[in-house]
Amino acid sequence: MNFNRYFNDISENYLFAEVANRVAAYTKANPAKKVLKLGIGDVTLPLVPEVVKALRAAVDEMSEKATFRGYGPYEGYDFLREAISQYYKNAGVNLATDEIFVSDGAKSDLGNILDIFAKENTVLVPDPVYPVYVDTNVMAGRKVIFAQATEANGFLPMPDYSVHADIIYMCSPNNPTGAAYTVAQLKEWVDYANKEGAVILYDAAYECFITEKDAARSVFCVDGARTCAIEFCSLSKTAGFTGTRCGYTVIPRELVKDGVSANKMWLRRQSTKFNGVPYIVQRGAAAVFSEKGQKEIRENIAYYQRNAKTIADGMDELGIWYTGGKNSPYIWLKCPDGMKSWEFFDLLLNEAQVVGTPGAGFGVNGEGYFRLTAFGSKEVTEEAVKRIKQLLSK
Ligand code: PLP
């Protein structure tokens, strides 16, 4: 037996473990101090009533012989796929239900989709970004090159025709930078992908946070995307499903290479390795797309958006450069006084008892930057911003 040697090439995930270690050490040494956490990207508000009602009703169905359900369709129940299709339609995007695959979240599909691509593909990943894209490719032995996201381009790199890529990852609104592409900017990427014969793997996990009109809610808002893009989305941040688990992946019928359909390959892959998302969860997910469900989740999103504004206003008052906040729950700020990410982390922890995430953990270009999230409670967010302001305006 031999292990997959490519696992040696993945960097150890120091980031959140190291954050937890430093916080634990501080708390042990200073038990009386209250530490405020604006670090991890998990939600804090519970599932909305309409979702809970649907989950309960589905449990009841499963408890009766007449309505019990066993294995469901690999690609998800029609009632949910139709609800998702309608959601896209409301945003001006027409999708057939068989282009939508229900998943147990975006992370699994972002990793699993690589099953349908050959190893000999050049993969282009923005730096900094959600680490899953790099790690899943490195695990499979693929070559990864980086698109440089920097302050100069507002952390939104644009295509470079002198570089060829086959698989292009895009995350918009971006984790960790919060930057979001406009439809016009995405059009440039779609044109590049179509010219290069590449596929765009578009992660729209934070689309529900978009507030600016010209920011793209979906890659399929862009002409030409149906021949070159796959979109991944999630109810995790949209509707508090981080622990409930449901998302969806969109693969248009026109995504075809040498007569082979990506949509058909993905269905084949899923039917071999995946047995579907629980019926109960899919009923809860469908409730998210109902009129009442949408109203309720929008209230929760608005709550997080107010937190984002509280953080952004604090940075404005301090004159600190940042992206994000407007179209995302993340504020990506430049560490003051040329501090490195971990230096700033230690300063905030030791002097203000506020925990954030060092930007260096998301890629080389993240060094010198820092991520704060809006997913905490209003009270914690306000107190944390107050403490940061007190500390940095000294
Ligand atoms: N994509 C991005 C950019 C994320 O930040 C996350 C989670 O933090 C995910 C995907 C994972 O989403 P899910 O919970 O649906 O697996």
Short mmCIF file of N, CA and C and ligand atoms in Angstrom, two decimals, residues 41 104-108 110 130 133 171 173-175 203 205-206 233-237 241-242 245-247 330, ligand 1:
data_model
loop_
_atom_site.label_atom_id
_atom_site.label_comp_id
_atom_site.label_asym_id
_atom_site.label_seq_id
_atom_site.Cartn_x
_atom_site.Cartn_y
_atom_site.Cartn_z
N GLY A 41 -15.77 32.19 10.21
CA GLY A 41 -16.84 32.55 9.27
C GLY A 41 -18.09 31.72 9.49
N ASP A 104 -24.80 18.77 -0.46
CA ASP A 104 -24.76 18.95 1.00
C ASP A 104 -23.88 20.14 1.38
N GLY A 105 -23.72 21.06 0.46
CA GLY A 105 -22.94 22.28 0.73
C GLY A 105 -21.95 22.53 -0.38
N ALA A 106 -21.47 23.76 -0.46
CA ALA A 106 -20.57 24.12 -1.56
C ALA A 106 -19.20 23.46 -1.43
N LYS A 107 -18.75 23.27 -0.19
CA LYS A 107 -17.38 22.77 -0.01
C LYS A 107 -17.19 21.40 -0.65
N SER A 108 -18.14 20.49 -0.41
CA SER A 108 -18.00 19.14 -0.97
C SER A 108 -17.96 19.20 -2.49
N LEU A 110 -17.22 21.71 -4.46
CA LEU A 110 -16.01 22.38 -4.97
C LEU A 110 -14.84 21.42 -5.04
N TYR A 130 -10.21 31.56 -0.23
CA TYR A 130 -10.66 30.37 0.50
C TYR A 130 -9.72 29.19 0.17
N TYR A 133 -9.75 25.60 -2.61
CA TYR A 133 -9.46 25.45 -4.04
C TYR A 133 -8.03 24.94 -4.26
N CYS A 171 -14.17 33.51 -6.76
CA CYS A 171 -14.98 33.55 -5.55
C CYS A 171 -15.46 34.99 -5.42
N PRO A 173 -18.97 37.34 -4.05
CA PRO A 173 -18.06 38.09 -3.20
C PRO A 173 -17.03 37.17 -2.55
N ASN A 174 -15.84 37.72 -2.42
CA ASN A 174 -14.69 36.90 -2.06
C ASN A 174 -14.56 36.67 -0.55
N ASN A 175 -14.19 35.46 -0.22
CA ASN A 175 -13.69 35.15 1.12
C ASN A 175 -12.19 34.98 0.95
N ASP A 203 -17.61 30.36 -7.33
CA ASP A 203 -18.14 30.15 -5.98
C ASP A 203 -18.94 31.39 -5.57
N ALA A 205 -20.98 31.57 -2.88
CA ALA A 205 -21.49 31.25 -1.54
C ALA A 205 -22.00 32.49 -0.78
N TYR A 206 -21.50 33.68 -1.17
CA TYR A 206 -21.90 34.89 -0.44
C TYR A 206 -22.78 35.82 -1.27
N CYS A 233 -23.18 27.18 -5.06
CA CYS A 233 -23.80 28.07 -4.09
C CYS A 233 -24.21 27.28 -2.86
N SER A 234 -24.56 28.01 -1.82
CA SER A 234 -24.73 27.36 -0.53
C SER A 234 -25.80 28.08 0.27
N LEU A 235 -26.51 27.33 1.09
CA LEU A 235 -27.46 27.97 2.00
C LEU A 235 -26.81 28.25 3.36
N SER A 236 -25.53 27.95 3.47
CA SER A 236 -24.85 28.09 4.76
C SER A 236 -24.94 29.50 5.30
N LYS A 237 -24.51 30.47 4.49
CA LYS A 237 -24.49 31.85 4.96
C LYS A 237 -25.80 32.54 4.62
N PHE A 241 -27.45 27.60 7.26
CA PHE A 241 -27.39 26.14 7.09
C PHE A 241 -26.00 25.55 7.32
N THR A 242 -25.12 26.26 8.01
CA THR A 242 -23.75 25.72 8.16
C THR A 242 -23.78 24.34 8.84
N ARG A 245 -26.59 21.79 6.40
CA ARG A 245 -25.94 21.32 5.19
C ARG A 245 -26.82 21.22 3.96
N CYS A 246 -26.80 22.25 3.16
CA CYS A 246 -27.43 22.16 1.83
C CYS A 246 -26.89 23.26 0.92
N GLY A 247 -26.65 22.91 -0.31
CA GLY A 247 -26.19 23.87 -1.30
C GLY A 247 -26.62 23.40 -2.68
N TYR A 330 -17.61 40.07 5.20
CA TYR A 330 -16.21 40.19 5.62
C TYR A 330 -15.67 41.60 5.38
N1 PLP B 1 -17.09 28.78 -0.35
C1 PLP B 1 -16.62 29.77 0.40
C2 PLP B 1 -15.97 30.92 -0.28
C3 PLP B 1 -16.70 29.73 1.79
O1 PLP B 1 -16.19 30.74 2.52
C4 PLP B 1 -17.30 28.62 2.40
C5 PLP B 1 -17.41 28.51 3.86
O2 PLP B 1 -16.94 29.26 4.65
C6 PLP B 1 -17.79 27.61 1.58
C7 PLP B 1 -17.67 27.71 0.22
C8 PLP B 1 -18.37 26.37 2.18
O3 PLP B 1 -19.73 26.40 2.16
P1 PLP B 1 -20.61 25.18 2.66
O4 PLP B 1 -20.89 25.40 4.11
O5 PLP B 1 -21.81 25.24 1.80
O6 PLP B 1 -19.84 23.93 2.44
#
